[in-house]
Structure formats: structure tokens, C-alpha cells
Amino acid sequence: MTATPQGPTRRAALVSAVCALVVTGAGLTGCGSGDPDAGTNGVGKLPADRIQSRTRTAARSASAVRLSGTVVSNGATYTLDMRLKGDGGTGSVTSKNGTFRLLRVGDHLFLKADAEFWNHESGEGGGAGSTAAANKLDGKYVKVPSGDPAYQRFSGFTDKDVLLDGLLALHGALSTDGHHEQNGVRTIRVTGDKGSGGALDVSLEGTPYPLLLVRAGNAGTLRLSDWGKDFALREPSKQETVDYGQQLPSS
């Protein structure tokens, strides 16, 4: 008959068994291993430039993503909450003139805002005509003509690849800045010029998607989530839409 392990030997066996279950069942680091990359996707062990390359490839390959946070562009600050995929995007943008919604399906871009926003865009003090036009557009989707300046200003906010290519670029010499955590997900941080050129937290679990971006020069902070999570994207109905004409009111 085989003897049952006793004392320290038995305790060691139990600890070993528990650690094996934890690592196998939950994908967590090994008990007492001291290795922050144990049980991860392995990108934390790569040089910073390869981590950035992997995460850009992952972002491009994803079918969809949600971006939320702030972006400073040309001196203006925008607060974004956008859901994007290959053929368009939808969500809200807040600027100094108020909040508006953007919707792009293919090449068709729609903008929806309240009368106060359109009054700002038309220029304050524009008179009764401007007020009437703004009231007509209030709460309706307006199809933005492709030649209108607003199309160039706002369509980029709905273009997944263009937006990510621009946002995920770090400036200066790349280096890693330790292991971190974003919403319960372990990450490795990559920085440009030790942080002054921006910082990017990359997931160490599953696909190495970017999860948090701090842009260089205090140009905003964005969270990236819902990678690969599909969402409905359709053009608004005729009842929801106003045809303003060849050009939107614009300051």
C-alpha cells in the first residue's frame, strides 16, 4: 500500500496542484513565479518596436472597435465616443459648439445636431434666416455633401483605418515602461521618448490590441475597447433626414 504524503511534502503537493489549476483554468501567472509575462500572449518580452508593430497589425485586422476619450486637433478639443468598422462608423463628438452625432455608411456621411449647434456653425447673430435654417436641421440627420468642408473635417472621425493609423503613431525612440492594467486586463506599456512622444498600453491577454493611448504633446487620451464586436450600421430613413442642399451652414 502506498503511503499518503504527510507534513511539508503533502502541503507542497497541494500547492503545486492548486497552482496548476489556476494557470490552466484562468490563464493567470503561476503561483510565486515572479514572471509578469507568465500566462500572457508573450508580447511583453518583445522589443518596443516589435510590440508596436504587432499592435498596429492587430488593430488593422480587427473588424470593429470603440474609441472614447479626447483628441486635440488644430487647436480644437473633441470628445469622442465612436464605434468604427471597415465600411463606416457612428457615434458622438463634442466640440466647443456642442455635441453632434456622426454616421457614415460607405461614402455617405450624415451629421445630426440640435439648433444651437447649427446656429454656432452659421455664425451667431445671423438673423432670422439663420435661425430658421437651424430650426429646420434641429435633431435631423443632414447628409454632408462630399465637397463640403465639413466632410473633410469630420469624415476622418468615422474612418477606422485612417483614424487608428494616425492615433497609434508614437514619436521618438521607443521603449517599454513596465507592466500595467486597464479595466482588469494586463498590459505592457510602450512609450515614445520616455512618454513625451506618447504612450500606448497593449493587451497581454489574447490578441495584442491597444487598450489605452496617451497622445504626445497633451493631445488627448483615448480608450480602445470592444475589439471585433460588430454593430448595426445603416443610413437614416427619409423621415429622419433633411436635404439642406449643396453646402451646409458653416462659419
PDB file of C-alpha atoms in Angstrom, residues 31-171:
ATOM      1  CA  CYS A  31       1.992  30.948  -8.155  1.00  0.00           C
ATOM      2  CA  GLY A  32       5.117  32.640  -6.931  1.00  0.00           C
ATOM      3  CA  SER A  33       6.752  32.505 -10.395  1.00  0.00           C
ATOM      4  CA  GLY A  34       7.713  36.190 -10.321  1.00  0.00           C
ATOM      5  CA  ASP A  35       7.351  36.311 -14.118  1.00  0.00           C
ATOM      6  CA  PRO A  36       4.883  39.096 -15.125  1.00  0.00           C
ATOM      7  CA  ASP A  37       4.621  37.565 -18.609  1.00  0.00           C
ATOM      8  CA  ALA A  38       3.667  34.075 -17.440  1.00  0.00           C
ATOM      9  CA  GLY A  39       0.350  33.046 -18.987  1.00  0.00           C
ATOM     10  CA  THR A  40       0.264  36.027 -21.378  1.00  0.00           C
ATOM     11  CA  ASN A  41       0.384  36.313 -25.173  1.00  0.00           C
ATOM     12  CA  GLY A  42       4.153  36.895 -24.925  1.00  0.00           C
ATOM     13  CA  VAL A  43       4.404  40.355 -26.483  1.00  0.00           C
ATOM     14  CA  GLY A  44       5.694  41.784 -23.198  1.00  0.00           C
ATOM     15  CA  LYS A  45       9.001  40.048 -23.827  1.00  0.00           C
ATOM     16  CA  LEU A  46       9.478  41.672 -27.245  1.00  0.00           C
ATOM     17  CA  PRO A  47      11.403  44.871 -28.038  1.00  0.00           C
ATOM     18  CA  ALA A  48       9.262  48.029 -28.059  1.00  0.00           C
ATOM     19  CA  ASP A  49       9.306  48.437 -31.845  1.00  0.00           C
ATOM     20  CA  ARG A  50       8.042  44.890 -32.374  1.00  0.00           C
ATOM     21  CA  ILE A  51       5.299  45.372 -29.789  1.00  0.00           C
ATOM     22  CA  GLN A  52       4.129  48.491 -31.615  1.00  0.00           C
ATOM     23  CA  SER A  53       4.235  46.659 -34.937  1.00  0.00           C
ATOM     24  CA  ARG A  54       2.209  43.750 -33.532  1.00  0.00           C
ATOM     25  CA  THR A  55      -0.459  46.002 -32.028  1.00  0.00           C
ATOM     26  CA  ARG A  56      -0.846  48.091 -35.208  1.00  0.00           C
ATOM     27  CA  THR A  57      -1.305  44.888 -37.210  1.00  0.00           C
ATOM     28  CA  ALA A  58      -3.871  43.626 -34.691  1.00  0.00           C
ATOM     29  CA  ALA A  59      -5.775  46.916 -34.814  1.00  0.00           C
ATOM     30  CA  ARG A  60      -5.890  46.935 -38.602  1.00  0.00           C
ATOM     31  CA  SER A  61      -7.053  43.317 -38.721  1.00  0.00           C
ATOM     32  CA  ALA A  62      -9.910  43.822 -36.237  1.00  0.00           C
ATOM     33  CA  SER A  63     -13.370  44.083 -37.760  1.00  0.00           C
ATOM     34  CA  ALA A  64     -14.566  46.757 -35.320  1.00  0.00           C
ATOM     35  CA  VAL A  65     -13.510  48.930 -32.384  1.00  0.00           C
ATOM     36  CA  ARG A  66     -14.873  51.547 -29.999  1.00  0.00           C
ATOM     37  CA  LEU A  67     -12.890  54.736 -29.289  1.00  0.00           C
ATOM     38  CA  SER A  68     -13.735  57.014 -26.393  1.00  0.00           C
ATOM     39  CA  GLY A  69     -11.870  59.968 -24.944  1.00  0.00           C
ATOM     40  CA  THR A  70     -10.434  63.262 -26.109  1.00  0.00           C
ATOM     41  CA  VAL A  71      -8.489  64.367 -29.174  1.00  0.00           C
ATOM     42  CA  VAL A  72      -6.881  67.762 -29.669  1.00  0.00           C
ATOM     43  CA  SER A  73      -6.576  68.682 -33.350  1.00  0.00           C
ATOM     44  CA  ASN A  74      -5.636  72.037 -34.871  1.00  0.00           C
ATOM     45  CA  GLY A  75      -6.137  73.742 -31.536  1.00  0.00           C
ATOM     46  CA  ALA A  76      -9.642  72.341 -31.038  1.00  0.00           C
ATOM     47  CA  THR A  77     -10.572  69.715 -28.434  1.00  0.00           C
ATOM     48  CA  TYR A  78     -13.035  66.980 -29.369  1.00  0.00           C
ATOM     49  CA  THR A  79     -14.546  64.408 -27.018  1.00  0.00           C
ATOM     50  CA  LEU A  80     -15.254  61.224 -28.944  1.00  0.00           C
ATOM     51  CA  ASP A  81     -17.374  58.158 -28.400  1.00  0.00           C
ATOM     52  CA  MET A  82     -17.216  56.375 -31.735  1.00  0.00           C
ATOM     53  CA  ARG A  83     -17.818  52.825 -32.930  1.00  0.00           C
ATOM     54  CA  LEU A  84     -15.966  52.031 -36.139  1.00  0.00           C
ATOM     55  CA  LYS A  85     -15.640  49.261 -38.679  1.00  0.00           C
ATOM     56  CA  GLY A  86     -14.427  48.857 -42.228  1.00  0.00           C
ATOM     57  CA  ASP A  87     -17.413  50.353 -44.061  1.00  0.00           C
ATOM     58  CA  GLY A  88     -18.167  53.251 -41.717  1.00  0.00           C
ATOM     59  CA  GLY A  89     -18.833  54.326 -38.177  1.00  0.00           C
ATOM     60  CA  THR A  90     -21.219  56.037 -35.813  1.00  0.00           C
ATOM     61  CA  GLY A  91     -21.101  57.891 -32.524  1.00  0.00           C
ATOM     62  CA  SER A  92     -20.963  61.264 -30.835  1.00  0.00           C
ATOM     63  CA  VAL A  93     -18.467  64.121 -30.966  1.00  0.00           C
ATOM     64  CA  THR A  94     -18.452  67.064 -28.569  1.00  0.00           C
ATOM     65  CA  SER A  95     -16.735  70.308 -29.522  1.00  0.00           C
ATOM     66  CA  LYS A  96     -16.875  73.827 -28.101  1.00  0.00           C
ATOM     67  CA  ASN A  97     -20.079  74.385 -30.103  1.00  0.00           C
ATOM     68  CA  GLY A  98     -21.894  71.419 -28.589  1.00  0.00           C
ATOM     69  CA  THR A  99     -22.453  67.738 -29.206  1.00  0.00           C
ATOM     70  CA  PHE A 100     -23.326  66.231 -32.556  1.00  0.00           C
ATOM     71  CA  ARG A 101     -23.654  62.724 -33.935  1.00  0.00           C
ATOM     72  CA  LEU A 102     -21.788  61.370 -36.925  1.00  0.00           C
ATOM     73  CA  LEU A 103     -22.843  58.461 -39.099  1.00  0.00           C
ATOM     74  CA  ARG A 104     -21.001  57.224 -42.156  1.00  0.00           C
ATOM     75  CA  VAL A 105     -22.182  54.319 -44.275  1.00  0.00           C
ATOM     76  CA  GLY A 106     -19.794  53.749 -47.150  1.00  0.00           C
ATOM     77  CA  ASP A 107     -19.094  57.159 -48.703  1.00  0.00           C
ATOM     78  CA  HIS A 108     -22.254  58.746 -47.289  1.00  0.00           C
ATOM     79  CA  LEU A 109     -21.672  60.942 -44.240  1.00  0.00           C
ATOM     80  CA  PHE A 110     -24.506  62.221 -42.044  1.00  0.00           C
ATOM     81  CA  LEU A 111     -24.386  64.749 -39.226  1.00  0.00           C
ATOM     82  CA  LYS A 112     -27.112  65.214 -36.591  1.00  0.00           C
ATOM     83  CA  ALA A 113     -27.201  68.087 -34.097  1.00  0.00           C
ATOM     84  CA  ASP A 114     -29.556  70.490 -32.352  1.00  0.00           C
ATOM     85  CA  ALA A 115     -30.484  74.002 -33.457  1.00  0.00           C
ATOM     86  CA  GLU A 116     -27.965  75.614 -31.108  1.00  0.00           C
ATOM     87  CA  PHE A 117     -25.116  73.769 -32.798  1.00  0.00           C
ATOM     88  CA  TRP A 118     -26.268  74.837 -36.262  1.00  0.00           C
ATOM     89  CA  ASN A 119     -26.607  78.436 -35.080  1.00  0.00           C
ATOM     90  CA  HIS A 120     -22.964  78.342 -33.992  1.00  0.00           C
ATOM     91  CA  GLU A 121     -21.917  76.834 -37.327  1.00  0.00           C
ATOM     92  CA  SER A 122     -23.813  79.541 -39.207  1.00  0.00           C
ATOM     93  CA  GLY A 123     -22.249  82.277 -37.110  1.00  0.00           C
ATOM     94  CA  GLU A 124     -24.002  83.929 -34.209  1.00  0.00           C
ATOM     95  CA  GLY A 125     -26.162  86.920 -34.997  1.00  0.00           C
ATOM     96  CA  GLY A 126     -27.026  85.559 -38.405  1.00  0.00           C
ATOM     97  CA  GLY A 127     -30.607  86.811 -38.204  1.00  0.00           C
ATOM     98  CA  ALA A 128     -33.976  85.193 -38.653  1.00  0.00           C
ATOM     99  CA  GLY A 129     -32.898  83.319 -41.769  1.00  0.00           C
ATOM    100  CA  SER A 130     -30.074  81.560 -39.951  1.00  0.00           C
ATOM    101  CA  THR A 131     -32.358  80.718 -37.039  1.00  0.00           C
ATOM    102  CA  ALA A 132     -34.985  79.283 -39.358  1.00  0.00           C
ATOM    103  CA  ALA A 133     -32.386  77.152 -41.130  1.00  0.00           C
ATOM    104  CA  ALA A 134     -31.021  75.919 -37.802  1.00  0.00           C
ATOM    105  CA  ASN A 135     -34.516  75.014 -36.601  1.00  0.00           C
ATOM    106  CA  LYS A 136     -35.106  73.057 -39.795  1.00  0.00           C
ATOM    107  CA  LEU A 137     -31.986  70.991 -39.129  1.00  0.00           C
ATOM    108  CA  ASP A 138     -32.650  70.508 -35.401  1.00  0.00           C
ATOM    109  CA  GLY A 139     -32.478  66.817 -34.460  1.00  0.00           C
ATOM    110  CA  LYS A 140     -32.349  65.636 -38.070  1.00  0.00           C
ATOM    111  CA  TYR A 141     -29.632  63.780 -39.947  1.00  0.00           C
ATOM    112  CA  VAL A 142     -28.142  66.029 -42.589  1.00  0.00           C
ATOM    113  CA  LYS A 143     -26.329  64.381 -45.477  1.00  0.00           C
ATOM    114  CA  VAL A 144     -22.976  66.102 -45.838  1.00  0.00           C
ATOM    115  CA  PRO A 145     -22.010  66.765 -49.483  1.00  0.00           C
ATOM    116  CA  SER A 146     -18.623  65.214 -50.282  1.00  0.00           C
ATOM    117  CA  GLY A 147     -17.318  68.587 -51.486  1.00  0.00           C
ATOM    118  CA  ASP A 148     -18.322  70.450 -48.325  1.00  0.00           C
ATOM    119  CA  PRO A 149     -15.532  71.449 -45.886  1.00  0.00           C
ATOM    120  CA  ALA A 150     -17.441  69.657 -43.108  1.00  0.00           C
ATOM    121  CA  TYR A 151     -16.983  66.360 -44.962  1.00  0.00           C
ATOM    122  CA  GLN A 152     -13.215  66.694 -44.739  1.00  0.00           C
ATOM    123  CA  ARG A 153     -13.381  67.912 -41.135  1.00  0.00           C
ATOM    124  CA  PHE A 154     -15.480  65.067 -39.800  1.00  0.00           C
ATOM    125  CA  SER A 155     -15.293  62.016 -42.069  1.00  0.00           C
ATOM    126  CA  GLY A 156     -11.924  61.065 -40.549  1.00  0.00           C
ATOM    127  CA  PHE A 157     -13.629  60.527 -37.204  1.00  0.00           C
ATOM    128  CA  THR A 158     -15.618  57.691 -38.829  1.00  0.00           C
ATOM    129  CA  ASP A 159     -12.769  56.012 -40.737  1.00  0.00           C
ATOM    130  CA  LYS A 160     -11.308  53.165 -38.677  1.00  0.00           C
ATOM    131  CA  ASP A 161      -8.035  52.660 -40.538  1.00  0.00           C
ATOM    132  CA  VAL A 162      -7.283  56.352 -41.111  1.00  0.00           C
ATOM    133  CA  LEU A 163      -8.058  57.247 -37.512  1.00  0.00           C
ATOM    134  CA  LEU A 164      -6.080  54.388 -35.982  1.00  0.00           C
ATOM    135  CA  ASP A 165      -3.070  54.862 -38.259  1.00  0.00           C
ATOM    136  CA  GLY A 166      -2.841  58.472 -37.161  1.00  0.00           C
ATOM    137  CA  LEU A 167      -3.561  57.922 -33.473  1.00  0.00           C
ATOM    138  CA  LEU A 168      -1.364  54.884 -32.833  1.00  0.00           C
ATOM    139  CA  ALA A 169       1.824  56.564 -34.015  1.00  0.00           C
ATOM    140  CA  LEU A 170       4.307  57.213 -31.183  1.00  0.00           C
ATOM    141  CA  HIS A 171       7.047  59.791 -31.690  1.00  0.00           C
TER     142      HIS A 171
END
